[in-house]
PDB file of C-alpha atoms in Angstrom:
ATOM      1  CA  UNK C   1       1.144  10.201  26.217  1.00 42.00           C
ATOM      2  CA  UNK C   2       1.398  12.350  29.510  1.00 42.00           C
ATOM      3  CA  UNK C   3       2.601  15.973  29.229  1.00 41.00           C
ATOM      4  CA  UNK C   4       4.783  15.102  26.648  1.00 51.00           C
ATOM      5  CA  UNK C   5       3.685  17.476  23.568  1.00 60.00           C
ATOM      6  CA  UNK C   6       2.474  15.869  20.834  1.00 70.00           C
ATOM      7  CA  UNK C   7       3.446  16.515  17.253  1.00 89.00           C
ATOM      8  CA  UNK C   8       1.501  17.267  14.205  1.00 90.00           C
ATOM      9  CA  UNK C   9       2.128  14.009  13.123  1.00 92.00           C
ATOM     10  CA  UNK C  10       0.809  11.891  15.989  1.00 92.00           C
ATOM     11  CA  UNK C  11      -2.827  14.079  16.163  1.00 93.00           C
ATOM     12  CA  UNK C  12      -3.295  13.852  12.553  1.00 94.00           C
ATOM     13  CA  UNK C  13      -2.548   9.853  12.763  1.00 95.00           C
ATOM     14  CA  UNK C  14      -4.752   9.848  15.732  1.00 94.00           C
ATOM     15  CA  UNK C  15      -7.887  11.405  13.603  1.00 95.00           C
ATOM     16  CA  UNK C  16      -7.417   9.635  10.838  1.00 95.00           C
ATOM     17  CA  UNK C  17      -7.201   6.262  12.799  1.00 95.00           C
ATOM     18  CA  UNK C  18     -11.072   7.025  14.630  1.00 95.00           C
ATOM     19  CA  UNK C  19     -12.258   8.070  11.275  1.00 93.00           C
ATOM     20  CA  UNK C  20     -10.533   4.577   9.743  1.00 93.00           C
ATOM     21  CA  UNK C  21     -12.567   2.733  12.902  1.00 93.00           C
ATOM     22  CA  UNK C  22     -16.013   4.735  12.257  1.00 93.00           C
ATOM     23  CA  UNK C  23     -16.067   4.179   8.591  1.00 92.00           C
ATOM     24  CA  UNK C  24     -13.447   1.476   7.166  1.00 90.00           C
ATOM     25  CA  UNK C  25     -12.970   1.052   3.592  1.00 91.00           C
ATOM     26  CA  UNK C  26     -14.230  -2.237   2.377  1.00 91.00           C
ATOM     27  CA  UNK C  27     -11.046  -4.502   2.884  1.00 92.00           C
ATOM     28  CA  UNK C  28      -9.342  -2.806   4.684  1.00 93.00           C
ATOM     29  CA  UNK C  29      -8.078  -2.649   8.499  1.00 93.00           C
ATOM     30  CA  UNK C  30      -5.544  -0.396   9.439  1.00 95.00           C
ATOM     31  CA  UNK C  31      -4.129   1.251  12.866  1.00 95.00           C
ATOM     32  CA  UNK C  32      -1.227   1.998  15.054  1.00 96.00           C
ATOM     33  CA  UNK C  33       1.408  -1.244  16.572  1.00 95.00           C
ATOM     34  CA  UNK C  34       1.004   0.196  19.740  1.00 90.00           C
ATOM     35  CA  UNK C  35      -0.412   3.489  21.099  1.00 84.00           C
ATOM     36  CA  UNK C  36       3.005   4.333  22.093  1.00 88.00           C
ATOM     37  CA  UNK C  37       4.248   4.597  18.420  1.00 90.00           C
ATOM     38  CA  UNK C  38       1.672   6.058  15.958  1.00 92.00           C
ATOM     39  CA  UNK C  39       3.763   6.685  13.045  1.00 96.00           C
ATOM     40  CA  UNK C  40       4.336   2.675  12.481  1.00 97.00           C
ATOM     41  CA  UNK C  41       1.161   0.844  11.501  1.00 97.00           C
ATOM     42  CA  UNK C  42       0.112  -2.578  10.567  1.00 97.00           C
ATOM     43  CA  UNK C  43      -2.442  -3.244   7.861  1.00 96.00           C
ATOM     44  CA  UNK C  44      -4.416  -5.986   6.554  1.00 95.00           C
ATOM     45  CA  UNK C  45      -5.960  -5.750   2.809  1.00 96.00           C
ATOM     46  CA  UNK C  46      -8.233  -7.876   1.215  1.00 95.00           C
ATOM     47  CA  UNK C  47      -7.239  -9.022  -2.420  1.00 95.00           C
ATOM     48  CA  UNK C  48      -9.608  -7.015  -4.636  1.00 95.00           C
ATOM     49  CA  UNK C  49     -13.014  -9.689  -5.892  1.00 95.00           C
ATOM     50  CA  UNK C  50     -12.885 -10.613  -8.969  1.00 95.00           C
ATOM     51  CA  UNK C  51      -9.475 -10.240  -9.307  1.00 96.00           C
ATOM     52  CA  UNK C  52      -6.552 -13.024  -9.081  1.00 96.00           C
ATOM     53  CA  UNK C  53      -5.758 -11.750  -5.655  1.00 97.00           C
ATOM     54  CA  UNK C  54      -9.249 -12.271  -4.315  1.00 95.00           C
ATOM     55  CA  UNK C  55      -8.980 -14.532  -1.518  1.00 94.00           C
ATOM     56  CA  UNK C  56      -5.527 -13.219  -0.246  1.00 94.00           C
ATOM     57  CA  UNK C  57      -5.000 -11.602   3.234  1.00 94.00           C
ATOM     58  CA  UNK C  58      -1.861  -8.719   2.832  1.00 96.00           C
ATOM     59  CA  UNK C  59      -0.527  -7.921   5.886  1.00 96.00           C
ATOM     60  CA  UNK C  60       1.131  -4.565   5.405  1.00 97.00           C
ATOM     61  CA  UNK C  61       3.420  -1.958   7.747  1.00 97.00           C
ATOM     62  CA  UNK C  62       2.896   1.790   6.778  1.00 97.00           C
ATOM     63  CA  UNK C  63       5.859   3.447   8.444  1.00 97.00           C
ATOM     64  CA  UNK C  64       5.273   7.303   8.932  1.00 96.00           C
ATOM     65  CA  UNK C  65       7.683  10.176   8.975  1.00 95.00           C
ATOM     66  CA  UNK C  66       7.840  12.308  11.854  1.00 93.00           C
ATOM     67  CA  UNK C  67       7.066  15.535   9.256  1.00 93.00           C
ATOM     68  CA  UNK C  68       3.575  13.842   8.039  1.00 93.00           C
ATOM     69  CA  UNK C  69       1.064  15.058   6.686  1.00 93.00           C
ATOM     70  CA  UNK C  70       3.766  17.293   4.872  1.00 92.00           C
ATOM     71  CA  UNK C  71       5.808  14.269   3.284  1.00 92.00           C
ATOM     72  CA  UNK C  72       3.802  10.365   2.563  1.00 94.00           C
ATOM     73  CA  UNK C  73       4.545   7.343   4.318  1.00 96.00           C
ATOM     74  CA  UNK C  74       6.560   3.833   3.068  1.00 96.00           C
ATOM     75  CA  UNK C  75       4.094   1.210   2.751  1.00 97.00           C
ATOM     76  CA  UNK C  76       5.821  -2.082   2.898  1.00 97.00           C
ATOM     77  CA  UNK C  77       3.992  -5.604   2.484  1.00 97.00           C
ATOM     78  CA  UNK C  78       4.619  -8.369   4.975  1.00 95.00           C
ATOM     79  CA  UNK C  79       4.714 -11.801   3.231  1.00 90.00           C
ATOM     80  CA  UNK C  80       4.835 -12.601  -0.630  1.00 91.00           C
ATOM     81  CA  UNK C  81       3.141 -10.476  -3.137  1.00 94.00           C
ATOM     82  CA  UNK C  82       3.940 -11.217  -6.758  1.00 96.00           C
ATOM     83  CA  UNK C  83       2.325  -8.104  -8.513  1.00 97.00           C
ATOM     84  CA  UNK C  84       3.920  -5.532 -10.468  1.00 96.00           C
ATOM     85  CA  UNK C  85       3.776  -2.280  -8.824  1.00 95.00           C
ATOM     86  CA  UNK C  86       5.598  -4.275  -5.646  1.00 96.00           C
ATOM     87  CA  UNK C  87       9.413  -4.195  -5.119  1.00 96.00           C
ATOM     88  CA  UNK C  88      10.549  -7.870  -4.140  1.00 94.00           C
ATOM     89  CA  UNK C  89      11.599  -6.613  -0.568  1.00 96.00           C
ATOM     90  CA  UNK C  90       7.738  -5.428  -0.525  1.00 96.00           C
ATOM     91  CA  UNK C  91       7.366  -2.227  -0.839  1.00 96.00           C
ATOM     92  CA  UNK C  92       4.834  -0.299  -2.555  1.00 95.00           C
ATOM     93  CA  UNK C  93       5.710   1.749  -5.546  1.00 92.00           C
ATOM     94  CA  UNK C  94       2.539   3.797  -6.346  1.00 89.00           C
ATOM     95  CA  UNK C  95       2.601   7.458  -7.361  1.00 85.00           C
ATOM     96  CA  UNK C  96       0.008   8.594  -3.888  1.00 85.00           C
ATOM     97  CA  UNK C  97       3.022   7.247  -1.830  1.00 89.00           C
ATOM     98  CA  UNK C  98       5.710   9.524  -3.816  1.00 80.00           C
ATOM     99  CA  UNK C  99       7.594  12.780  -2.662  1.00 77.00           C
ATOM    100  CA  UNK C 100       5.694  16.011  -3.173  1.00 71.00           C
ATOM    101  CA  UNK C 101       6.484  17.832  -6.783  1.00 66.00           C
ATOM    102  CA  UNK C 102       7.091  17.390  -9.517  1.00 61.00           C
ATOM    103  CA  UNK C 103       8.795  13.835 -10.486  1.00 58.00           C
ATOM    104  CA  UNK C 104      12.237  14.349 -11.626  1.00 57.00           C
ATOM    105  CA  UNK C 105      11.505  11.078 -14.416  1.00 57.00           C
ATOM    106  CA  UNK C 106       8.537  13.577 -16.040  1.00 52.00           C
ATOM    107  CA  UNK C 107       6.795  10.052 -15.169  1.00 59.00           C
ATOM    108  CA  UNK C 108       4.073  11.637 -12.908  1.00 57.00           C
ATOM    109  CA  UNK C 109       2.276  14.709 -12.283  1.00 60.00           C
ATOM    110  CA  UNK C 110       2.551  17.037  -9.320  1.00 58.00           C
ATOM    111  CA  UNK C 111      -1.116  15.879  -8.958  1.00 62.00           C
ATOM    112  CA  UNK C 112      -0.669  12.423  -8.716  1.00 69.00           C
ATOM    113  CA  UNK C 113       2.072  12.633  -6.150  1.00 72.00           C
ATOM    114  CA  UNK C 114       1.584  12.951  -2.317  1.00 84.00           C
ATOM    115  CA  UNK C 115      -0.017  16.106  -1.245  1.00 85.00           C
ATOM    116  CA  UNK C 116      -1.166  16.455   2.458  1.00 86.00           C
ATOM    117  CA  UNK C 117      -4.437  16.245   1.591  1.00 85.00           C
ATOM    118  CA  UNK C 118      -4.080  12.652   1.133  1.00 89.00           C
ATOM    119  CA  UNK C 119      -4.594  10.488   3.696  1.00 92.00           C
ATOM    120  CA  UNK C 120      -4.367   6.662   5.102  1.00 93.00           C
ATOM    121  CA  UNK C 121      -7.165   6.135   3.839  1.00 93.00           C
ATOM    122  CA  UNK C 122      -6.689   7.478  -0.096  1.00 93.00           C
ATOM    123  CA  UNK C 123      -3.659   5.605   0.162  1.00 94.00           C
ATOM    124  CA  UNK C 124      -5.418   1.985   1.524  1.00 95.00           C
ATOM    125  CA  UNK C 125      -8.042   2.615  -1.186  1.00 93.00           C
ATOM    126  CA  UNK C 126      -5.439   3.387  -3.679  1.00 93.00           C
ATOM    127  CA  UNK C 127      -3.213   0.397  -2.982  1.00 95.00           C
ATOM    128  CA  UNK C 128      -6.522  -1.966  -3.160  1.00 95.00           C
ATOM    129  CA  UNK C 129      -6.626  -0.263  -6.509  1.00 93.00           C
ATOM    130  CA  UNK C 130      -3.231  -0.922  -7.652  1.00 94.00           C
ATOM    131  CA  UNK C 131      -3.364  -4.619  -6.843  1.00 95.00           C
ATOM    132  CA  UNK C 132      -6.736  -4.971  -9.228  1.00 94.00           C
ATOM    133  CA  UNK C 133      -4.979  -2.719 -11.650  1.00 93.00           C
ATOM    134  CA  UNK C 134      -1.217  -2.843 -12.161  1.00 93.00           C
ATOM    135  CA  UNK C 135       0.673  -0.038 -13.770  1.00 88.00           C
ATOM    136  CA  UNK C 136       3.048  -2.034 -15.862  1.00 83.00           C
ATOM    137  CA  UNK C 137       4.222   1.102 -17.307  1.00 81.00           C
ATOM    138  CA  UNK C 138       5.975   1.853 -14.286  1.00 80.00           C
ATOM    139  CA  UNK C 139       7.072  -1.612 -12.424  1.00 89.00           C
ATOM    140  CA  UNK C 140       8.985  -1.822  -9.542  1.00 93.00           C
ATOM    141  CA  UNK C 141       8.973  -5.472  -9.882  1.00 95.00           C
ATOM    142  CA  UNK C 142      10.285  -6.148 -13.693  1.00 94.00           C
ATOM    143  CA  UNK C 143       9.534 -10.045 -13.599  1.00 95.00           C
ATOM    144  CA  UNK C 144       5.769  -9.603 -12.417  1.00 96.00           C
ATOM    145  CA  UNK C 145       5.333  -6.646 -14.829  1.00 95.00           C
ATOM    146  CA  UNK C 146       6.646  -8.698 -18.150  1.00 95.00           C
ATOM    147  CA  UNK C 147       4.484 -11.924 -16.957  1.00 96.00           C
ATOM    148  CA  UNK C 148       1.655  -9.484 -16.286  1.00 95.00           C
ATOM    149  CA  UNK C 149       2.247  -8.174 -19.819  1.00 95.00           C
ATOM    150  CA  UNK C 150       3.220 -11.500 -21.818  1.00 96.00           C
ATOM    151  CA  UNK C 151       1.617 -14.094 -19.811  1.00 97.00           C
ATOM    152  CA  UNK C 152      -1.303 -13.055 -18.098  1.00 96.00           C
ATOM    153  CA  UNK C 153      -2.257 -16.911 -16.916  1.00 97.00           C
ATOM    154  CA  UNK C 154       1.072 -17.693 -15.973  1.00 97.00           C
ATOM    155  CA  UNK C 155       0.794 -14.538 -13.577  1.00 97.00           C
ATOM    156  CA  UNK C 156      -2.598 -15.128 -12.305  1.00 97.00           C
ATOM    157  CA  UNK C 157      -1.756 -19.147 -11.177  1.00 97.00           C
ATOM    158  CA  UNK C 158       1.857 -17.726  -9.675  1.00 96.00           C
ATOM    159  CA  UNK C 159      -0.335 -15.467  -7.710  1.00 97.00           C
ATOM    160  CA  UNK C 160      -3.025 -18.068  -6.595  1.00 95.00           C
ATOM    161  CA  UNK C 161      -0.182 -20.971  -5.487  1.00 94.00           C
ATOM    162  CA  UNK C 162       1.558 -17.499  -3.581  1.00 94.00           C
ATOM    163  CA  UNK C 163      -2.442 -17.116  -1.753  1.00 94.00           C
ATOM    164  CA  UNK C 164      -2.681 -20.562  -1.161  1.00 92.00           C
ATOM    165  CA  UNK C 165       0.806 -20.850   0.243  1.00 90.00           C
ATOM    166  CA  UNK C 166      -0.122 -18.182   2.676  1.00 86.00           C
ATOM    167  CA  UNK C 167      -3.141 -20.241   3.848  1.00 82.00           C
ATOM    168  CA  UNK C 168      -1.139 -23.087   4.664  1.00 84.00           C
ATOM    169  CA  UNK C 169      -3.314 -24.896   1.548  1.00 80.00           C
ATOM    170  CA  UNK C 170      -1.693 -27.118  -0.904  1.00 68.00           C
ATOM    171  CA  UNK C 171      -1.252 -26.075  -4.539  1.00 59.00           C
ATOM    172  CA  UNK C 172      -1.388 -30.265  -5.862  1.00 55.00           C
TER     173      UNK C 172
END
């Protein structure tokens, strides 16, 4: 990066990256597109075992603002992800990835919002999380959330054909 100072951003993505590569959360990889950019990573999560996403590879972007740790990054999935707590353009709506405060929809606690002790890592874990456990109290996707809700095996084989799919595998 040469002389060129770097922000508070960039060193606390830099620390957080070597302690993502010394000690990664099980299904999870995570790190900077280039070292020239550090606020945009790409991701990779393992669907949670023993869950209907098991067997799934999510390719994700987290996309960082230049004022992190202070306010959270936009995680944003790659490819098709039927699941509840996922806006059809694919991004994440999960409380850890929310503006600081207090939520103006008395949804959410303060608490459960981003704080800047969170970190890529909290938020990997707690996306992992979210895909074994939708909130369908809160969807982002309204389809996925009422099949999640009304049809649990229609959900679960939309979500296998969507992992097969993927894999270049045939669903007949």
């Amino acid at each position: 990066m040469g002389p060129k100072k770097q922000s508070t951003a960039v060193k606390r993505l830099m620390t957080e990256y070597k302690q993502l590569l010394n000690d990664p959360p099980e299904g999870v990889s995570a790190g900077p597109i280039s070292e020239d950019n550090f606020l945009e990573w790409e991701c990779l999560l393992a669907g949670p075992p023993d869950t209907c996403y098991e067997g799934g590879i999510y390719p994700a972007t987290l996309t960082f603002p230049e004022d992190y740790p202070l306010n959270p990054p936009k995680m944003v999935f790659n490819g098709p992800i039927f699941h509840p707590n996922v806006y059809k353009n694919g991004e994440v709506c999960i409380s850890i990835l929310h503006a600081p405060g207090d939520d103006p929809n008395m949804y959410e606690t303060a608490a459960e919002r981003w704080s800047p002790i969170q970190s890529v890592e909290k938020i990997l874990v707690s996306v992992i999380s979210m895909l074994a456990e939708p909130n369908s109290e809160s969807p982002a996707n309204i389809d996925a959330s009422k099949m999640w809700r009304d049809d649990r095996p229609a959900f679960e084989q939309l979500v296998r054909s969507q992992i097969l799919a993927s894999l270049g595998i045939s669903n007949e």
